[in-house]
Amino acid sequence: MTQNVVREIVSNNAVLYLPDGQTIELPVITGTENEKAIDIGKLRSQTGHITMDPGYGNTGSCQSTITFLDGEKGILRYRGIPIEQLAGNARFTEVAYLIIYGKLPNQQELDAFRDSLNQHALLHEDMKHFFSSFSGQAHPMAILSAMVASLSGYYSDESAVDTNGGLDVNAARLMSKIRTLAAFSYKKSIGQPFVYPRDSLSYCANFLRMMFAVPSRDYEPDPVVVEALNLLLILHADHEQNCSTATVRTVASSHASLYASISAGILALWGPLHGGANQKVIEMLEHIRADGGNIRKFIDLAKDKSSGFRIMGFGHRVYKNFDPRATVIKNACDKVLNKLGIEDPVLDLAKQMEEIALSDDYFVERKLYPNVDFYSGIIYRAIGIPVDMFTVMFALGRLPGWIGQWKELMDDPTHRITRPRQVYQGQTVVDYVAIENRD
Ligand code: ACO
């Protein structure tokens, strides 16, 4: 029988028997939550073998101290603090500080961080001209990513690798300017003048005012709306090595700039299988409603692989029980809509869809549950955020995670450029054929 699997785990080493008779002992790394990883760093040099793991479902790319999640138990913690506690008590700026710097800020540290955010809220005036160059059809995620990349043309981030000061300035710049960029791209899309940031407001209220005030009428942010936004941003703030964060780390590993790395992360987030799902969920639910509201029909469609249709906002690579963020958001949905006096028929459709899916063998067997994106769009819509801005909101929330993970990578003296290998399955050597002799 071919022996090509890890056969034994002896104390802190795993022993791997290969089909050609080789044996190799590999170190096992154990995390603080008792997660175990076989360190294959010497595998190729000692045996000539690599591992194969498309989609990296079984591959650890780093050791991190930022976020812990247990997909089987539905646990999510930032720097050890359960997401439910943060969602119920914290401000987004505190959580951002926690993720980037590793501890909850004391009052003095938080005040300094907020001052810094205020100091960096304005864009260079020249950058405003960029907005007029985008077509009216441009998706706000395309604008956001381009604008974040272009920040490197205005602000040097070379000192960002000096995490004792350079990063502080660049982190605050990004955290603050992304909010201004997001609001300006919305204003551009609806043809209204830009509204400048106001220092006296909180992070979320400031953003909402830039979105919804007009020169002829100021905007007083409703505390219910501010709280809802604060909650959503916290829930999105980090999620360990997801697609966009892995992208940020990959780009950063080549020592590309902080702005370039984050801009790439924004683009990875945009995809409908990742952060873009929040927009797709609402579009799907609206489509189902317009079609007569027959949920069963769409559940059956999702089960039929030839249809190419998936229930957006369902399923997760890591969560195989429930997504704790979805649980918090679902509860918040009812509260926020009630407080704002809004009845959204799409919320009822979403709940029906969840109920039917969760009692259907297809979804149960595959452990497909609503993820963070399933209910978030309903709150965003209730607080006035347009549908094509939903993924931008996700990016605003995820930014501290991207910055924190970028910092962690840069602080790690052992980090190497990300460069996976492949198993080549193409033609073996063939001779070049002159064009006149080709078929
Ligand atoms: N609807 C119907 N079937 C699904 C769904 C879904 N939403 N998600 C997964 N499945 C099925 C797959 O067809 C597959 O079935 P099979 O075993 O019969 O082939 C099985 O469940 C496993 O799915 P994979 O695609 O292998 O799971 P993976 O971990 O690679 O993908 C993902 C996870 C991308 C989230 C997937 O569940 C999906 O496409 N969901 C819809 C998009 C979405 O909501 N994305 C947001 C994720 S959360 C976030 O990124 C913020």
XYZ file of N, CA, C and O in Angstrom, residues 248-327:
320
model
N -3.467 41.463 0.845
C -2.663 42.557 1.422
C -1.293 42.015 1.838
O -0.249 42.594 1.530
N -1.293 40.876 2.517
C -0.016 40.306 2.977
C 0.856 39.891 1.795
O 2.073 40.062 1.825
N 0.219 39.324 0.762
C 0.997 38.885 -0.405
C 1.671 40.073 -1.078
O 2.868 40.040 -1.399
N 0.900 41.126 -1.291
C 1.470 42.308 -1.956
C 2.543 42.927 -1.051
O 3.630 43.285 -1.513
N 2.251 43.010 0.241
C 3.214 43.594 1.181
C 4.504 42.783 1.229
O 5.583 43.332 1.448
N 4.392 41.477 1.018
C 5.580 40.618 1.141
C 6.639 40.954 0.092
O 7.802 40.625 0.255
N 6.216 41.629 -0.994
C 7.214 42.049 -1.993
C 7.781 43.422 -1.631
O 8.528 44.004 -2.409
N 7.366 43.938 -0.474
C 7.733 45.264 0.027
C 7.149 46.378 -0.839
O 7.733 47.450 -0.968
N 5.991 46.090 -1.444
C 5.221 47.163 -2.068
C 4.715 48.071 -0.950
O 4.667 47.671 0.215
N 4.291 49.283 -1.313
C 3.939 50.246 -0.273
C 2.659 49.849 0.467
O 1.884 49.011 -0.004
N 2.465 50.473 1.613
C 1.242 50.220 2.394
C 0.012 50.545 1.557
O -0.958 49.784 1.525
N 0.045 51.686 0.859
C -1.122 52.074 0.063
C -1.371 51.079 -1.069
O -2.518 50.714 -1.351
N -0.294 50.619 -1.711
C -0.454 49.642 -2.797
C -1.045 48.344 -2.249
O -1.932 47.738 -2.858
N -0.567 47.935 -1.080
C -1.039 46.676 -0.496
C -2.516 46.773 -0.150
O -3.308 45.854 -0.422
N -2.921 47.889 0.440
C -4.329 48.043 0.842
C -5.209 48.189 -0.394
O -6.326 47.647 -0.454
N -4.707 48.884 -1.396
C -5.483 49.043 -2.628
C -5.757 47.674 -3.252
O -6.872 47.394 -3.719
N -4.762 46.791 -3.230
C -4.952 45.432 -3.759
C -5.980 44.669 -2.920
O -6.817 43.927 -3.449
N -5.913 44.873 -1.607
C -6.885 44.214 -0.724
C -8.308 44.649 -1.038
O -9.245 43.850 -1.027
N -8.477 45.926 -1.345
C -9.813 46.445 -1.678
C -10.339 45.729 -2.923
O -11.515 45.336 -2.986
N -9.472 45.533 -3.899
C -9.911 44.863 -5.122
C -10.273 43.404 -4.859
O -11.243 42.884 -5.423
N -9.504 42.738 -4.006
C -9.834 41.344 -3.680
C -11.169 41.272 -2.949
O -11.967 40.356 -3.158
N -11.417 42.267 -2.113
C -12.670 42.287 -1.346
C -13.890 42.437 -2.258
O -14.980 41.971 -1.941
N -13.683 43.120 -3.373
C -14.792 43.481 -4.262
C -15.516 42.249 -4.843
O -16.703 42.289 -5.156
N -14.803 41.140 -4.985
C -15.383 39.959 -5.635
C -16.640 39.462 -4.936
O -16.737 39.507 -3.717
N -17.624 38.975 -5.701
C -18.895 38.542 -5.114
C -18.783 37.330 -4.192
O -19.667 37.100 -3.375
N -17.679 36.558 -4.286
C -17.535 35.442 -3.342
C -16.987 35.924 -2.008
O -16.946 35.187 -1.034
N -16.530 37.176 -1.977
C -15.954 37.729 -0.727
C -16.832 38.919 -0.313
O -18.053 38.776 -0.205
N -16.275 40.095 -0.145
C -17.054 41.227 0.369
C -18.150 41.707 -0.565
O -19.138 42.302 -0.120
N -17.959 41.457 -1.870
C -18.980 41.881 -2.839
C -20.298 41.160 -2.641
O -21.321 41.546 -3.235
N -20.296 40.130 -1.795
C -21.529 39.368 -1.565
C -22.605 40.237 -0.920
O -23.805 40.004 -1.145
N -22.224 41.254 -0.131
C -23.281 42.025 0.559
C -24.180 42.754 -0.444
O -25.397 42.818 -0.267
N -23.580 43.257 -1.530
C -24.394 43.886 -2.580
C -25.242 42.826 -3.288
O -26.431 43.027 -3.559
N -24.619 41.671 -3.558
C -25.313 40.615 -4.307
C -26.489 40.040 -3.521
O -27.465 39.574 -4.105
N -26.384 40.038 -2.186
C -27.480 39.498 -1.371
C -28.743 40.323 -1.590
O -29.832 39.782 -1.854
N -28.604 41.635 -1.479
C -29.787 42.495 -1.635
C -30.333 42.384 -3.061
O -31.544 42.304 -3.271
N -29.424 42.351 -4.026
C -29.881 42.229 -5.417
C -30.622 40.911 -5.616
O -31.650 40.852 -6.289
N -30.102 39.845 -4.991
C -30.763 38.533 -5.095
C -32.147 38.567 -4.436
O -33.141 38.115 -5.029
N -32.207 39.149 -3.225
C -33.492 39.179 -2.513
C -34.506 40.048 -3.267
O -35.694 39.717 -3.348
N -34.047 41.139 -3.825
C -34.944 41.998 -4.619
C -35.444 41.258 -5.858
O -36.605 41.372 -6.242
N -34.539 40.494 -6.440
C -34.911 39.723 -7.624
C -35.987 38.678 -7.248
O -36.977 38.501 -7.961
N -35.774 38.016 -6.120
C -36.734 36.994 -5.684
C -38.093 37.648 -5.415
O -39.148 37.128 -5.782
N -38.050 38.832 -4.804
C -39.296 39.541 -4.501
C -40.026 39.909 -5.798
O -41.234 39.667 -5.939
N -39.267 40.441 -6.757
C -39.875 40.861 -8.023
C -40.438 39.655 -8.776
O -41.402 39.762 -9.541
N -39.825 38.494 -8.494
C -40.228 37.269 -9.194
C -41.450 36.612 -8.531
O -41.906 35.555 -8.947
N -41.931 37.207 -7.450
C -43.121 36.652 -6.785
C -42.841 36.112 -5.408
O -43.750 35.678 -4.695
N -41.560 36.092 -4.999
C -41.228 35.731 -3.611
C -41.220 34.245 -3.319
O -41.339 33.855 -2.152
N -41.099 33.418 -4.364
C -41.079 31.975 -4.138
C -39.669 31.520 -3.744
O -38.833 31.188 -4.573
N -39.422 31.484 -2.433
C -38.080 31.163 -1.927
C -37.674 29.751 -2.330
O -36.533 29.511 -2.745
N -38.604 28.824 -2.198
C -38.311 27.419 -2.487
C -37.716 27.257 -3.890
O -36.769 26.515 -4.102
N -38.281 28.016 -4.828
C -37.792 27.943 -6.212
C -36.289 28.272 -6.281
O -35.514 27.600 -6.962
N -35.869 29.280 -5.513
C -34.468 29.702 -5.579
C -33.555 28.781 -4.761
O -32.392 28.593 -5.093
N -34.121 28.210 -3.704
C -33.348 27.211 -2.943
C -33.068 26.024 -3.875
O -31.943 25.506 -3.944
N -34.090 25.592 -4.614
C -33.907 24.455 -5.532
C -32.913 24.804 -6.631
O -32.115 23.971 -7.043
N -32.979 26.042 -7.067
C -32.049 26.489 -8.102
C -30.605 26.414 -7.595
O -29.689 25.983 -8.306
N -30.408 26.817 -6.347
C -29.058 26.803 -5.762
C -28.538 25.367 -5.625
O -27.331 25.128 -5.682
N -29.467 24.424 -5.438
C -29.056 23.021 -5.274
C -28.716 22.379 -6.615
O -28.034 21.364 -6.671
N -29.215 22.978 -7.684
C -28.959 22.450 -9.025
C -27.645 23.047 -9.538
O -27.581 24.212 -9.922
N -26.593 22.222 -9.540
C -25.255 22.733 -9.872
C -25.199 23.327 -11.283
O -24.403 24.221 -11.557
N -26.055 22.808 -12.187
C -25.984 23.295 -13.573
C -26.535 24.719 -13.692
O -26.318 25.394 -14.690
N -27.235 25.196 -12.646
C -27.843 26.534 -12.741
C -26.796 27.645 -12.572
O -27.002 28.771 -13.004
N -25.698 27.312 -11.919
C -24.671 28.334 -11.645
C -25.121 29.321 -10.576
O -24.409 30.280 -10.264
N -26.283 29.108 -9.984
C -26.808 30.043 -8.978
C -26.427 29.577 -7.572
O -26.540 28.394 -7.255
N -25.975 30.494 -6.753
C -25.705 30.216 -5.341
C -26.509 31.180 -4.489
O -26.748 32.307 -4.919
N -26.860 30.760 -3.296
C -27.497 31.698 -2.374
C -26.401 32.628 -1.876
O -25.501 32.200 -1.140
N -26.461 33.867 -2.270
C -25.425 34.804 -1.843
C -25.604 35.091 -0.345
O -26.736 35.167 0.146
N -24.468 35.236 0.349
C -24.549 35.440 1.800
C -24.673 34.133 2.570
O -24.893 34.139 3.775
N -24.525 33.011 1.860
C -24.570 31.693 2.516
C -23.254 30.973 2.294
O -22.686 31.030 1.209
N -22.818 30.256 3.325
C -21.607 29.456 3.198
C -20.385 30.250 3.607
O -20.369 31.484 3.559
N -19.387 29.533 4.057
C -18.142 30.175 4.468
C -17.044 29.134 4.475
O -17.284 27.985 4.845
N -15.844 29.541 4.058
C -14.729 28.598 4.057
C -14.430 28.086 5.460
O -14.092 26.921 5.662
N -14.554 28.924 6.450
C -14.111 28.541 7.788
C -15.275 28.210 8.727
O -15.218 27.248 9.488
N -16.344 29.006 8.692
C -17.460 28.739 9.613
C -18.268 27.546 9.138
O -18.829 27.563 8.040
N -18.331 26.518 9.954
C -19.091 25.324 9.607
C -20.168 25.060 10.657
O -20.651 23.953 10.803
N -20.528 26.055 11.386
C -21.598 25.926 12.368
C -22.458 27.169 12.248
O -23.531 27.130 11.681
N -21.959 28.288 12.724
C -22.630 29.552 12.437
C -21.586 30.642 12.427
O -20.498 30.482 13.001
N -21.906 31.719 11.750
C -21.002 32.865 11.702
C -21.464 33.813 12.814
O -22.564 34.360 12.752
N -20.652 33.986 13.886
C -21.112 34.785 15.024
C -21.450 36.220 14.630
O -22.295 36.866 15.245
N -20.819 36.715 13.566
C -21.115 38.080 13.107
C -22.530 38.139 12.544
O -23.265 39.114 12.734
N -22.930 37.069 11.834
C -24.283 37.037 11.245
C -25.337 37.026 12.345
O -26.388 37.659 12.226
N -25.036 36.312 13.440
C -25.990 36.258 14.555
C -26.200 37.653 15.140
O -27.335 38.076 15.388
